[in-house]
PDB file of C-alpha atoms and ligand atoms in Angstrom:
ATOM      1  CA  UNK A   1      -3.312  -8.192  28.640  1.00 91.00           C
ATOM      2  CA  UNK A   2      -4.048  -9.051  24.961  1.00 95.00           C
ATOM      3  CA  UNK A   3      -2.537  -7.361  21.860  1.00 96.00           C
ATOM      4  CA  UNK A   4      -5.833  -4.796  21.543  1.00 97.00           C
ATOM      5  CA  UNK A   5      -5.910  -3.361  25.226  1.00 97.00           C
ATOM      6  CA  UNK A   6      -2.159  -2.602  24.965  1.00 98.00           C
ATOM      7  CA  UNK A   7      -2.682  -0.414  22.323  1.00 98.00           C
ATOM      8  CA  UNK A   8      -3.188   3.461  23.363  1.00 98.00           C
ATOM      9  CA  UNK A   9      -6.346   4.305  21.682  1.00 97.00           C
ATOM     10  CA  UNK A  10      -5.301   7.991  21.207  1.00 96.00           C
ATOM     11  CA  UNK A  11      -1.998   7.660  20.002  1.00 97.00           C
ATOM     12  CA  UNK A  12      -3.304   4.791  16.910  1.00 98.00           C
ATOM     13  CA  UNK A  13      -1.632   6.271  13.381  1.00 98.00           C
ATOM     14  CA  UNK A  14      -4.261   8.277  11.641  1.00 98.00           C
ATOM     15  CA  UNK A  15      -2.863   6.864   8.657  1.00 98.00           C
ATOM     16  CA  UNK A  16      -1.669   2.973   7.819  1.00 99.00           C
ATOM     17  CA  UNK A  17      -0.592   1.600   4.604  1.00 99.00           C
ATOM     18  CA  UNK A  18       0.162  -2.036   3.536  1.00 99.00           C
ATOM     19  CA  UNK A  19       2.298  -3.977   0.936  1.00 99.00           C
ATOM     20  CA  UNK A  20      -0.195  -6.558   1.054  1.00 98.00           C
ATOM     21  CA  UNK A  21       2.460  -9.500  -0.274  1.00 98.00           C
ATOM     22  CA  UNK A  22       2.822 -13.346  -0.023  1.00 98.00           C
ATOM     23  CA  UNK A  23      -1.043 -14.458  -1.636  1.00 98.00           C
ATOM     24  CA  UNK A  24       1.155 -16.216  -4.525  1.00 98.00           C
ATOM     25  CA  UNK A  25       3.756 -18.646  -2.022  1.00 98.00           C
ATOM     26  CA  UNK A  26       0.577 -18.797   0.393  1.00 98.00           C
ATOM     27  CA  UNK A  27      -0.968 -21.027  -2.603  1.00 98.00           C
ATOM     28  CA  UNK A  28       2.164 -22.951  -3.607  1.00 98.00           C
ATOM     29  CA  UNK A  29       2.659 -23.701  -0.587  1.00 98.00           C
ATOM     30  CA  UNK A  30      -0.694 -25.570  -0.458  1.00 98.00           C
ATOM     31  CA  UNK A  31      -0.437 -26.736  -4.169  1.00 98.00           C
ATOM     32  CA  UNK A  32      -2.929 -24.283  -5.415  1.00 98.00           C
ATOM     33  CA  UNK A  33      -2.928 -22.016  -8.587  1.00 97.00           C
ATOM     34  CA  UNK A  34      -1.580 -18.467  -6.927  1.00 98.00           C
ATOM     35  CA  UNK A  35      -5.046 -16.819  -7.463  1.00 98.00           C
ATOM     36  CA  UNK A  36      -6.481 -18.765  -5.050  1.00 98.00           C
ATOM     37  CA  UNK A  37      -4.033 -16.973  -2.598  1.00 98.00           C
ATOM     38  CA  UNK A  38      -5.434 -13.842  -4.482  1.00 98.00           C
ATOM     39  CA  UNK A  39      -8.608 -15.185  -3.580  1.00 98.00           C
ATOM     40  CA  UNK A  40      -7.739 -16.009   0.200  1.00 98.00           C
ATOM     41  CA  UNK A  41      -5.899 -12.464   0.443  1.00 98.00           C
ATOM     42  CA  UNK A  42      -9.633 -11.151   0.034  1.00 98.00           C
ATOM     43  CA  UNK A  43     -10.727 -12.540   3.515  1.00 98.00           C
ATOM     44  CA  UNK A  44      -7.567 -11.007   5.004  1.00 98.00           C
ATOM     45  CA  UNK A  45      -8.117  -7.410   3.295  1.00 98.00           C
ATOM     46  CA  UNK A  46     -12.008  -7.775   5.252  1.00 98.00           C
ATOM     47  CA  UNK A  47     -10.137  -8.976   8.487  1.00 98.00           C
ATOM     48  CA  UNK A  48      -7.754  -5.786   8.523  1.00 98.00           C
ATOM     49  CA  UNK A  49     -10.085  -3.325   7.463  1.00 98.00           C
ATOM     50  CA  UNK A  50     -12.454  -4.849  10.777  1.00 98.00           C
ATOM     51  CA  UNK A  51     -10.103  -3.986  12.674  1.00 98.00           C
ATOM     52  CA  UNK A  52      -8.949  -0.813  11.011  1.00 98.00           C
ATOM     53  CA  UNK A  53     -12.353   0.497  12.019  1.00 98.00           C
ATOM     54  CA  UNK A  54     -12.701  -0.679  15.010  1.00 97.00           C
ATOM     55  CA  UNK A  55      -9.120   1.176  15.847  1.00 98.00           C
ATOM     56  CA  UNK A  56     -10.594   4.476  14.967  1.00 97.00           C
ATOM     57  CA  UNK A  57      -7.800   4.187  12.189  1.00 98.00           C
ATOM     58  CA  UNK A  58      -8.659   7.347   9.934  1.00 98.00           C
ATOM     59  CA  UNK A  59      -7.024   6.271   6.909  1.00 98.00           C
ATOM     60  CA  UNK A  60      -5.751   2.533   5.721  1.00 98.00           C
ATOM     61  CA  UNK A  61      -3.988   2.271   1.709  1.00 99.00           C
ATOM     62  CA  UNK A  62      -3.827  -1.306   0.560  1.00 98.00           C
ATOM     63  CA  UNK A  63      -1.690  -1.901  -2.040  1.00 98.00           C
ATOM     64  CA  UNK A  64      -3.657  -4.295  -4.272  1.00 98.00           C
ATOM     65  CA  UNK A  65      -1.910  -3.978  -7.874  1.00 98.00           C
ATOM     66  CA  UNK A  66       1.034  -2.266  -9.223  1.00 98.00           C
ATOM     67  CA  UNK A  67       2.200  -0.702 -12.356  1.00 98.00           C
ATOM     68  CA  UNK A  68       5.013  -3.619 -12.378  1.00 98.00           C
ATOM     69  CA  UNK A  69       2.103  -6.062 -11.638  1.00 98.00           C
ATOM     70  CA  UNK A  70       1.205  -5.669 -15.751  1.00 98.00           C
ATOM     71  CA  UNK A  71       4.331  -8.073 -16.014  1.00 98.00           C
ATOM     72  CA  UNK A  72       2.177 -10.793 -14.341  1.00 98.00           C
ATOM     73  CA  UNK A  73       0.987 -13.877 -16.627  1.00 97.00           C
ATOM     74  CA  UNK A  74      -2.929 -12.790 -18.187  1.00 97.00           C
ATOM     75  CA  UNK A  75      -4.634 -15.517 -17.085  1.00 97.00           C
ATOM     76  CA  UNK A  76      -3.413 -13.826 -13.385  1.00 98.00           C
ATOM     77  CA  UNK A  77      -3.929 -10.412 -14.350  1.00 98.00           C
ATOM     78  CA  UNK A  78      -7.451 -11.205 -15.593  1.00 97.00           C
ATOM     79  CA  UNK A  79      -8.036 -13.142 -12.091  1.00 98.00           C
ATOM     80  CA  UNK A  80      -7.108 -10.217 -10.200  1.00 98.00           C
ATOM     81  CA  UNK A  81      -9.358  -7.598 -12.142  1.00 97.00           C
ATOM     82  CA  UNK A  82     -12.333  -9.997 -12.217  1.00 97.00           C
ATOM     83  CA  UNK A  83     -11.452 -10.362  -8.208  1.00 97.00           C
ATOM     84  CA  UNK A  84     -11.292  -6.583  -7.715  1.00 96.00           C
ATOM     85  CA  UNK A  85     -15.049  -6.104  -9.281  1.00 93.00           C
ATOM     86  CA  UNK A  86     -16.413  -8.857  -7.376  1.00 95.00           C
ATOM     87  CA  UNK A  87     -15.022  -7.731  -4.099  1.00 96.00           C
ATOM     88  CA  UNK A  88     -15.778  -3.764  -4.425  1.00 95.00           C
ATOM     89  CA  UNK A  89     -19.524  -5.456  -5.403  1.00 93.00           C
ATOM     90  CA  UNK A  90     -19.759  -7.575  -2.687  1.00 95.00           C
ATOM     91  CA  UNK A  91     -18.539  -5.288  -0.222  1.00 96.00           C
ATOM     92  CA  UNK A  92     -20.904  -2.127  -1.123  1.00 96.00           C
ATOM     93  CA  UNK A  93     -23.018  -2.931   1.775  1.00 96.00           C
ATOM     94  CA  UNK A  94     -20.366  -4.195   4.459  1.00 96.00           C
ATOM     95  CA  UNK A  95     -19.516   0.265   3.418  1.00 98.00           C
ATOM     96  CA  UNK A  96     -22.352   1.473   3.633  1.00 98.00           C
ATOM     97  CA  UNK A  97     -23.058  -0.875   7.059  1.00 97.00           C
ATOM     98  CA  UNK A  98     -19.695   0.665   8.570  1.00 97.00           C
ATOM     99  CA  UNK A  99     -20.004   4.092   7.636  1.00 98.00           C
ATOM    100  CA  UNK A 100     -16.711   3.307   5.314  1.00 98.00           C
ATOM    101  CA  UNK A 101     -15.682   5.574   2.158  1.00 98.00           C
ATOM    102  CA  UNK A 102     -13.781   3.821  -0.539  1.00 98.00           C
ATOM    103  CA  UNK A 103     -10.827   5.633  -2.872  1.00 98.00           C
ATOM    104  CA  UNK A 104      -8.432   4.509  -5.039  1.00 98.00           C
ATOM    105  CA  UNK A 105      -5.042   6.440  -6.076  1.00 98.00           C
ATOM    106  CA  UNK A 106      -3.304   5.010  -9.392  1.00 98.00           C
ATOM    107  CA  UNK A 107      -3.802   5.308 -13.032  1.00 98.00           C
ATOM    108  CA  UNK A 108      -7.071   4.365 -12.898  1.00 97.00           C
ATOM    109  CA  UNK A 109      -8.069   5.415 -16.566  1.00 96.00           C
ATOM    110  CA  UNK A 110      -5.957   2.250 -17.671  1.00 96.00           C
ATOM    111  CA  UNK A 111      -7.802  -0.181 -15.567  1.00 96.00           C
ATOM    112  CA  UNK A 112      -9.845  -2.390 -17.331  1.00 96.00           C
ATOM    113  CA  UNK A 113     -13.440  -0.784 -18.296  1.00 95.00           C
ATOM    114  CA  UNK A 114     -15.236  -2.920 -15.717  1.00 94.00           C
ATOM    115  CA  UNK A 115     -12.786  -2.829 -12.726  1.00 95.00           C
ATOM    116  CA  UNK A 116     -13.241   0.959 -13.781  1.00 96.00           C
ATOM    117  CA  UNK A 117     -16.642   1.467 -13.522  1.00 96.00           C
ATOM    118  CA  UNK A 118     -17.627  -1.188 -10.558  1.00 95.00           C
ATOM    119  CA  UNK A 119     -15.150   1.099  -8.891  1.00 96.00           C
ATOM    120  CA  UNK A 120     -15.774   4.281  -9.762  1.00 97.00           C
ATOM    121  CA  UNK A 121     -19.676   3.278  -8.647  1.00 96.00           C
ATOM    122  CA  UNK A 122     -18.515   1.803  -4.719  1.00 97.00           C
ATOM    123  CA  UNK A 123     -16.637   5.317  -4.757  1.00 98.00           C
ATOM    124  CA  UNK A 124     -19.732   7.464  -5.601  1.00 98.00           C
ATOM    125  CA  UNK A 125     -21.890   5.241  -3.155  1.00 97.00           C
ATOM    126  CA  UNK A 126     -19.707   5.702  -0.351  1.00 98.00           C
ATOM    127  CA  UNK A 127     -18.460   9.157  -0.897  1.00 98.00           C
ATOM    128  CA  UNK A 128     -20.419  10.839   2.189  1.00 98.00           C
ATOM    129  CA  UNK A 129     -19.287   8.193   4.973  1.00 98.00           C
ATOM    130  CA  UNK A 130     -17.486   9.579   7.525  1.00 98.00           C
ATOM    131  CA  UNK A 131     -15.821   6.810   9.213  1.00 98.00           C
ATOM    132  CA  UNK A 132     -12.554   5.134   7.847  1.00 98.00           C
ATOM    133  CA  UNK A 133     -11.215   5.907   4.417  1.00 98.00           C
ATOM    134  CA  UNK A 134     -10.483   2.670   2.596  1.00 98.00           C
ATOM    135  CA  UNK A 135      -7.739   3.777   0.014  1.00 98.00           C
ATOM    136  CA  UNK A 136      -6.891   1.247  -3.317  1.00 98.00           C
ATOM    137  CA  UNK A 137      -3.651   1.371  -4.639  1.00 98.00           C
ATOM    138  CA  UNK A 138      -4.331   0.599  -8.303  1.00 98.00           C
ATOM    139  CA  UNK A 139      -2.330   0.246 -10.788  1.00 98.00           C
ATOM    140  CA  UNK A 140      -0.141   2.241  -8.999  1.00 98.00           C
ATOM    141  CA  UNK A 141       3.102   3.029  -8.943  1.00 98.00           C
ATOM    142  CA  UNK A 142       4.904   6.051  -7.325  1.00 98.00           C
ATOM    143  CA  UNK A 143       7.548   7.206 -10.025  1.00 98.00           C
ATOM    144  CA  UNK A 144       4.560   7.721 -12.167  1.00 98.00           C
ATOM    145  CA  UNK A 145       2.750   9.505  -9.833  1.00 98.00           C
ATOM    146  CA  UNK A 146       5.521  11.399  -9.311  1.00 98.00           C
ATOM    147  CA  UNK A 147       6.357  12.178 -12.852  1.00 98.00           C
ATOM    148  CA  UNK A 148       3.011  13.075 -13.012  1.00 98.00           C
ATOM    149  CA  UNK A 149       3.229  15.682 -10.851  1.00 98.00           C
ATOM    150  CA  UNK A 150       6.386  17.091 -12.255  1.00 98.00           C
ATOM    151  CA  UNK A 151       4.596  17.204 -15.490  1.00 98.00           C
ATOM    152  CA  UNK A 152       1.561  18.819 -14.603  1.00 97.00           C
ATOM    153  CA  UNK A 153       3.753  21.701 -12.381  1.00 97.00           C
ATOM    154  CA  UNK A 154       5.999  22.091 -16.213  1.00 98.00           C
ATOM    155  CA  UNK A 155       2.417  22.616 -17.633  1.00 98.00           C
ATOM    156  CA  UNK A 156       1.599  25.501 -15.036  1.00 97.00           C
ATOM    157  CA  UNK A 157       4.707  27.191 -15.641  1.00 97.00           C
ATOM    158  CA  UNK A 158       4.318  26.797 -19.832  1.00 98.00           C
ATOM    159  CA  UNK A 159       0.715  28.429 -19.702  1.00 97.00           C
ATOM    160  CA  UNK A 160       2.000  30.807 -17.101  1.00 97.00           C
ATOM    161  CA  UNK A 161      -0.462  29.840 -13.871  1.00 96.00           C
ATOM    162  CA  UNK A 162       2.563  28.787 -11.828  1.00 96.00           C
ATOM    163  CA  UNK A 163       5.987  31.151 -11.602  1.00 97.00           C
ATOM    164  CA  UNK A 164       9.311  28.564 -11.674  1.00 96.00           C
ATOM    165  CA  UNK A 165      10.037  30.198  -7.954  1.00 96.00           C
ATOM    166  CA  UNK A 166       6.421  28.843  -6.530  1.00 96.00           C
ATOM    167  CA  UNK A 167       7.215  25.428  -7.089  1.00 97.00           C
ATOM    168  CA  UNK A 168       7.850  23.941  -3.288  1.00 97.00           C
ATOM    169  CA  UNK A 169       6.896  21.206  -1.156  1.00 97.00           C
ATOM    170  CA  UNK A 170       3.458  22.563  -0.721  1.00 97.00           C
ATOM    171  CA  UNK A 171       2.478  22.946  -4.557  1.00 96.00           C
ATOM    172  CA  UNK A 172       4.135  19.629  -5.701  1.00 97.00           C
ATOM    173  CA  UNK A 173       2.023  18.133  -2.808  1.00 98.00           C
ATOM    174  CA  UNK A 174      -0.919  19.587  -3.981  1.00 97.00           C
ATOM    175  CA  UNK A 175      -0.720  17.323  -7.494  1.00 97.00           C
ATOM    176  CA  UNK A 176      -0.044  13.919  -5.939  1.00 98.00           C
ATOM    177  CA  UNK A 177      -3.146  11.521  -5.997  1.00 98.00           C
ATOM    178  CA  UNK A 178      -2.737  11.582  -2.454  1.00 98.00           C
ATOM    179  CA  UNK A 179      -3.374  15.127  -1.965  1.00 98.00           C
ATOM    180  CA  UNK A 180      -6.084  14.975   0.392  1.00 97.00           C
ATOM    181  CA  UNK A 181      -4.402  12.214   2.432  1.00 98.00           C
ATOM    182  CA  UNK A 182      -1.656  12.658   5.235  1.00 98.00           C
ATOM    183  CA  UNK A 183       1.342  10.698   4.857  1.00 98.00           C
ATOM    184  CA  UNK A 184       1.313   7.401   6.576  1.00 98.00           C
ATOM    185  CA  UNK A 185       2.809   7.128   9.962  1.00 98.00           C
ATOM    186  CA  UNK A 186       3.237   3.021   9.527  1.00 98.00           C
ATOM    187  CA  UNK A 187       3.748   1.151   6.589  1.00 99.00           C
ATOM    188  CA  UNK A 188       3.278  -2.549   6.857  1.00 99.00           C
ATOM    189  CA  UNK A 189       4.826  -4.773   4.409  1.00 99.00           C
ATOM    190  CA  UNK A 190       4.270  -8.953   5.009  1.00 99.00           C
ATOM    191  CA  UNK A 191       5.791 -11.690   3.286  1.00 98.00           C
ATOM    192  CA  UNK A 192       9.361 -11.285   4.762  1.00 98.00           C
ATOM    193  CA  UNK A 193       9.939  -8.715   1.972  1.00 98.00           C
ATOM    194  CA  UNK A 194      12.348  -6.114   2.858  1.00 98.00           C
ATOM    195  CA  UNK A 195      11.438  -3.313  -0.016  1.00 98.00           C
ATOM    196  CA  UNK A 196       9.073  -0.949  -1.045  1.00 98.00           C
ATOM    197  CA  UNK A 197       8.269  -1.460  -4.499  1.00 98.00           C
ATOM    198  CA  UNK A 198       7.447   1.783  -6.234  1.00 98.00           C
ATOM    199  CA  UNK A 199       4.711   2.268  -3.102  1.00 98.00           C
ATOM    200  CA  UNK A 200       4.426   6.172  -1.889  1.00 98.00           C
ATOM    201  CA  UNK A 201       8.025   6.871  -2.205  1.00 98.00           C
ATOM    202  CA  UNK A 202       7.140  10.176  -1.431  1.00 98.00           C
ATOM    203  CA  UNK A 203       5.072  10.054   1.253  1.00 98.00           C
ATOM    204  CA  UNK A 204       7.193   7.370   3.266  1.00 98.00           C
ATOM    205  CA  UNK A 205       9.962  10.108   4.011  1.00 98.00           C
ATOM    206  CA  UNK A 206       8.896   9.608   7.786  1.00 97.00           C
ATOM    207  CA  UNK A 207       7.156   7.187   7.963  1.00 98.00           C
ATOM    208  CA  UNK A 208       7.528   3.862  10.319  1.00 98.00           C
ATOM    209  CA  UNK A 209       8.044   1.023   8.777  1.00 98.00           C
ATOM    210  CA  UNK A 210       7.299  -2.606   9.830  1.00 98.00           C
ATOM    211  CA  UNK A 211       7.999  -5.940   8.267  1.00 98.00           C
ATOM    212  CA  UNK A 212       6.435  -9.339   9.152  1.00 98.00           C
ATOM    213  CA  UNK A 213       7.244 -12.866   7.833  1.00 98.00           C
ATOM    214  CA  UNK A 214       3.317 -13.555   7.360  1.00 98.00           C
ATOM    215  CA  UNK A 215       2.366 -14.521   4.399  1.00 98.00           C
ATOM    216  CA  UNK A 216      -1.106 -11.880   2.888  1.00 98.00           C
ATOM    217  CA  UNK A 217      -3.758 -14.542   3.350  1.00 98.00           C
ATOM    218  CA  UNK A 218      -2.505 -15.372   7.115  1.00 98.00           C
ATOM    219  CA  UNK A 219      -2.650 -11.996   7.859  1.00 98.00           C
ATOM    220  CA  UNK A 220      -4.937 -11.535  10.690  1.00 98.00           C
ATOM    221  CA  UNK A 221      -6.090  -8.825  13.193  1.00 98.00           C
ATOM    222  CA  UNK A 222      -3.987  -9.658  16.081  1.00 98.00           C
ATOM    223  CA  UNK A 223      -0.917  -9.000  13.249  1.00 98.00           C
ATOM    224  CA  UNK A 224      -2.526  -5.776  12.523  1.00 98.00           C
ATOM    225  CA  UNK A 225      -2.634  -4.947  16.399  1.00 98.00           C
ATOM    226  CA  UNK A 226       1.117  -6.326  16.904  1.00 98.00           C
ATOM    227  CA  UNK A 227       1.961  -3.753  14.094  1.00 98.00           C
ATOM    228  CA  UNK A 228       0.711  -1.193  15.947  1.00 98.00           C
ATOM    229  CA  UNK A 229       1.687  -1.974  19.757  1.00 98.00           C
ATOM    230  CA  UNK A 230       5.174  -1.956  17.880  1.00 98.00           C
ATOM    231  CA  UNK A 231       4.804   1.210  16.370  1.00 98.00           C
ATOM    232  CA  UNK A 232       3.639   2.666  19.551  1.00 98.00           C
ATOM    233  CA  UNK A 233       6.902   1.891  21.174  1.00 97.00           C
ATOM    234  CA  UNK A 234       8.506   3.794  18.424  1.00 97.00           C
ATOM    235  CA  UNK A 235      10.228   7.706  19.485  1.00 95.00           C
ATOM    236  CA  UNK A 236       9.531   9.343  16.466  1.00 92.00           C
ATOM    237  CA  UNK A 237      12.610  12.238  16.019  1.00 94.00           C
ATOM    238  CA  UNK A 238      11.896  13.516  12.926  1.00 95.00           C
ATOM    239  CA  UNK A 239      15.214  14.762  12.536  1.00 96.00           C
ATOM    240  CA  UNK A 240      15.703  16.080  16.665  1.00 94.00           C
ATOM    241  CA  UNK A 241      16.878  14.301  19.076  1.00 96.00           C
ATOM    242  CA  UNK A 242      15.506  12.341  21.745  1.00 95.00           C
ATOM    243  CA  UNK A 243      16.560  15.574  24.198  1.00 96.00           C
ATOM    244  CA  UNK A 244      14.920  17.717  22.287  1.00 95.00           C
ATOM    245  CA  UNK A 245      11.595  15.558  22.124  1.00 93.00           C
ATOM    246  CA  UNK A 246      11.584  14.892  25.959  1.00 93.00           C
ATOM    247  CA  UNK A 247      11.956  18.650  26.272  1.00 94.00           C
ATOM    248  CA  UNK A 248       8.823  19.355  23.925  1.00 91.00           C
ATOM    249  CA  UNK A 249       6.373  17.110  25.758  1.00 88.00           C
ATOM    250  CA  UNK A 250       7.068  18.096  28.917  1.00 93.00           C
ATOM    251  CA  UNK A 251       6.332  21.728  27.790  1.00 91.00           C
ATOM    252  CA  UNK A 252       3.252  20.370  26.734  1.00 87.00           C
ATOM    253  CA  UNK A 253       2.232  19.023  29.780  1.00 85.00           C
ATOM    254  CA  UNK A 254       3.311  22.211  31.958  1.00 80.00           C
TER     255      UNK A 254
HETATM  256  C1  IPE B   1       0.616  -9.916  -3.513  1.00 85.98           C
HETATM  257  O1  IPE B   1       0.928 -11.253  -3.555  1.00 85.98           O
HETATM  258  C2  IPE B   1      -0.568  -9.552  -4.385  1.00 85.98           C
HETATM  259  C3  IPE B   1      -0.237  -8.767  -5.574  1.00 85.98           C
HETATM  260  C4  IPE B   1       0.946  -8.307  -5.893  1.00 85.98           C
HETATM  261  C5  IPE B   1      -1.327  -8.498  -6.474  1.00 85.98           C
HETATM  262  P1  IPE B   1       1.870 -11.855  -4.679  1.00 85.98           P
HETATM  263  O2  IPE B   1       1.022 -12.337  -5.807  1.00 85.98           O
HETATM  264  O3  IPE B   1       2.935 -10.901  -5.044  1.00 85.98           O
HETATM  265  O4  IPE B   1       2.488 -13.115  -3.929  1.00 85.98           O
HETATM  266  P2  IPE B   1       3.987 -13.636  -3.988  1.00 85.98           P
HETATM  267  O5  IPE B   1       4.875 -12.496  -3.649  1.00 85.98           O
HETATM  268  O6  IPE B   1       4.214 -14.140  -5.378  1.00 85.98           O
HETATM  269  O7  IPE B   1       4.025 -14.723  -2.967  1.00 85.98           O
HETATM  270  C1  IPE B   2       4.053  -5.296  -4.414  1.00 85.98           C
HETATM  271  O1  IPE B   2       4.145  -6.685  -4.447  1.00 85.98           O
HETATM  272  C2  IPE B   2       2.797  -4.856  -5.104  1.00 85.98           C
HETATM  273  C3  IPE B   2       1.554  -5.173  -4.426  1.00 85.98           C
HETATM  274  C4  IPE B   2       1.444  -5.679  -3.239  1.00 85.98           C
HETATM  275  C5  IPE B   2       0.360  -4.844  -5.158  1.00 85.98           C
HETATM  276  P1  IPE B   2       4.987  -7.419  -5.585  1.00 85.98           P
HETATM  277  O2  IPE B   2       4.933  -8.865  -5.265  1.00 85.98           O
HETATM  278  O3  IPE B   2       4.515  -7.000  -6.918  1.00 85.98           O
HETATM  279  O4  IPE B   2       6.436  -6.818  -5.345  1.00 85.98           O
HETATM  280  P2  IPE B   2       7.867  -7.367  -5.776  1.00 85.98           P
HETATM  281  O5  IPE B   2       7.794  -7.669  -7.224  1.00 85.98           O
HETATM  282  O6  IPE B   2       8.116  -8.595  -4.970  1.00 85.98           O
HETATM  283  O7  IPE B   2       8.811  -6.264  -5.421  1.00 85.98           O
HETATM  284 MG1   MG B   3       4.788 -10.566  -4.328  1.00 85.98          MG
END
């Protein structure tokens, strides 16, 4: 039985996100500048998001360029932003083909004017497709995002819209830029990197994670499909215990 077929087709996430990490020792380990694994880590992000859709994955968040990422040489930084408007150009019609919509969380008013607008344009054009929901993570990073909220919640209170006492799980939710989104049920992380980086802190509380050696650019579907056959065999307790959950399905069954 290959990878694919052991995967139960109504039990896939609804929601996948991935630390999409290794592009720079992918090159070096070749001899090439790093962007060229940049460049390479292109093909892979078109190889997962095939099989994303043809999953019936609801939601997949690629992580393509932090806050921290800033810290990066220019002549890299520049390569990545030049990469992003190419890519989000070239791949308007593979979108519109697929039935995929395109969104990007991050603070996305500090991108450069281009990225911004090539962007902003692939999000407009795709806005009504119904299929999956291709989310950028753009100059991101999740203790702003956080802060963020905290500070717009502080600004409800001030001009009296919000009472102190309202502010709960629900309302903070409400102001992340993933608001519309439900949390990830796998996180993928490659490269052989055992952290999260500043990625959706909050919305990782129960969330699965897995962690492969392969480098970005190697990433291929039948990874993408071993991610999920192993989060399949996964009991999620959410705090119960495995009693408790064995209890709960068979009342569902009955
Ligand atoms: C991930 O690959 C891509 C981005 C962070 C933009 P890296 O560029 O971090 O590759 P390594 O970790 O140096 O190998
Ligand atoms: C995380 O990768 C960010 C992205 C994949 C965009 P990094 O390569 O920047 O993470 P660290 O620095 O190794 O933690
Ligand atoms: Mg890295």
């Amino acid at each position: 039985m290959s990878l694919k077929e052991k995967i139960i087709r109504d039990r896939v996430p609804v929601h996948i996100a991935i630390i999409m990490d290794g592009n720079g020792r992918w090159a070096k380990k070749r001899g090439f500048v790093r962007t060229l694994g940049h460049e390479k880590g292109v093909d892979a992000v078109r190889e997962t998001v095939e099989a994303a859709t043809e999953l019936g994955i609801r939601y997949l968040t690629l992580y393509a360029f932090s806050t921290e990422n800033w810290n990066r040489p220019k002549y890299e930084i520049d390569a990545l932003m030049k990469l992003l408007v190419k890519s989000v150009n070239k791949e308007r019609k593979t979108f519109m083909d697929n039935n995929i919509s395109l969104m990007a969380i991050g603070d996305l008013g500090n991108l450069p004017s281009k990225s911004y607008h090539e962007l902003m344009k692939t999000i407009e054009d795709t806005s009504g497709n119904t299929g999956l929901r291709l989310v950028l993570a753009l100059n991101y990073s999740s203790r702003w995002e956080i802060v963020e909220a905290a500070r717009s919640l502080a600004r409800k209170v001030s001009d009296g819209t919000l009472k102190a006492d309202e502010i709960n799980i629900d309302s903070f939710v409400s102001l992340l830029t993933t608001s519309s989104i439900p949390d990830p049920e796998l996180l993928i992380r490659t490269s052989g990197e055992y952290r999260v980086s500043n990625f959706l802190l909050w919305q990782i509380a129960y969330t699965e994670l897995y962690f492969t050696p392969t480098l970005w650019p190697d990433f291929s579907k039948e990874e993408f499909y071993k991610a999920v056959v192993d989060y399949q065999g996964r009991e999620r307790r959410f705090g119960m215990t495995s009693e408790q959950l064995k209890q709960q399905k068979n009342r569902h069954l009955n």
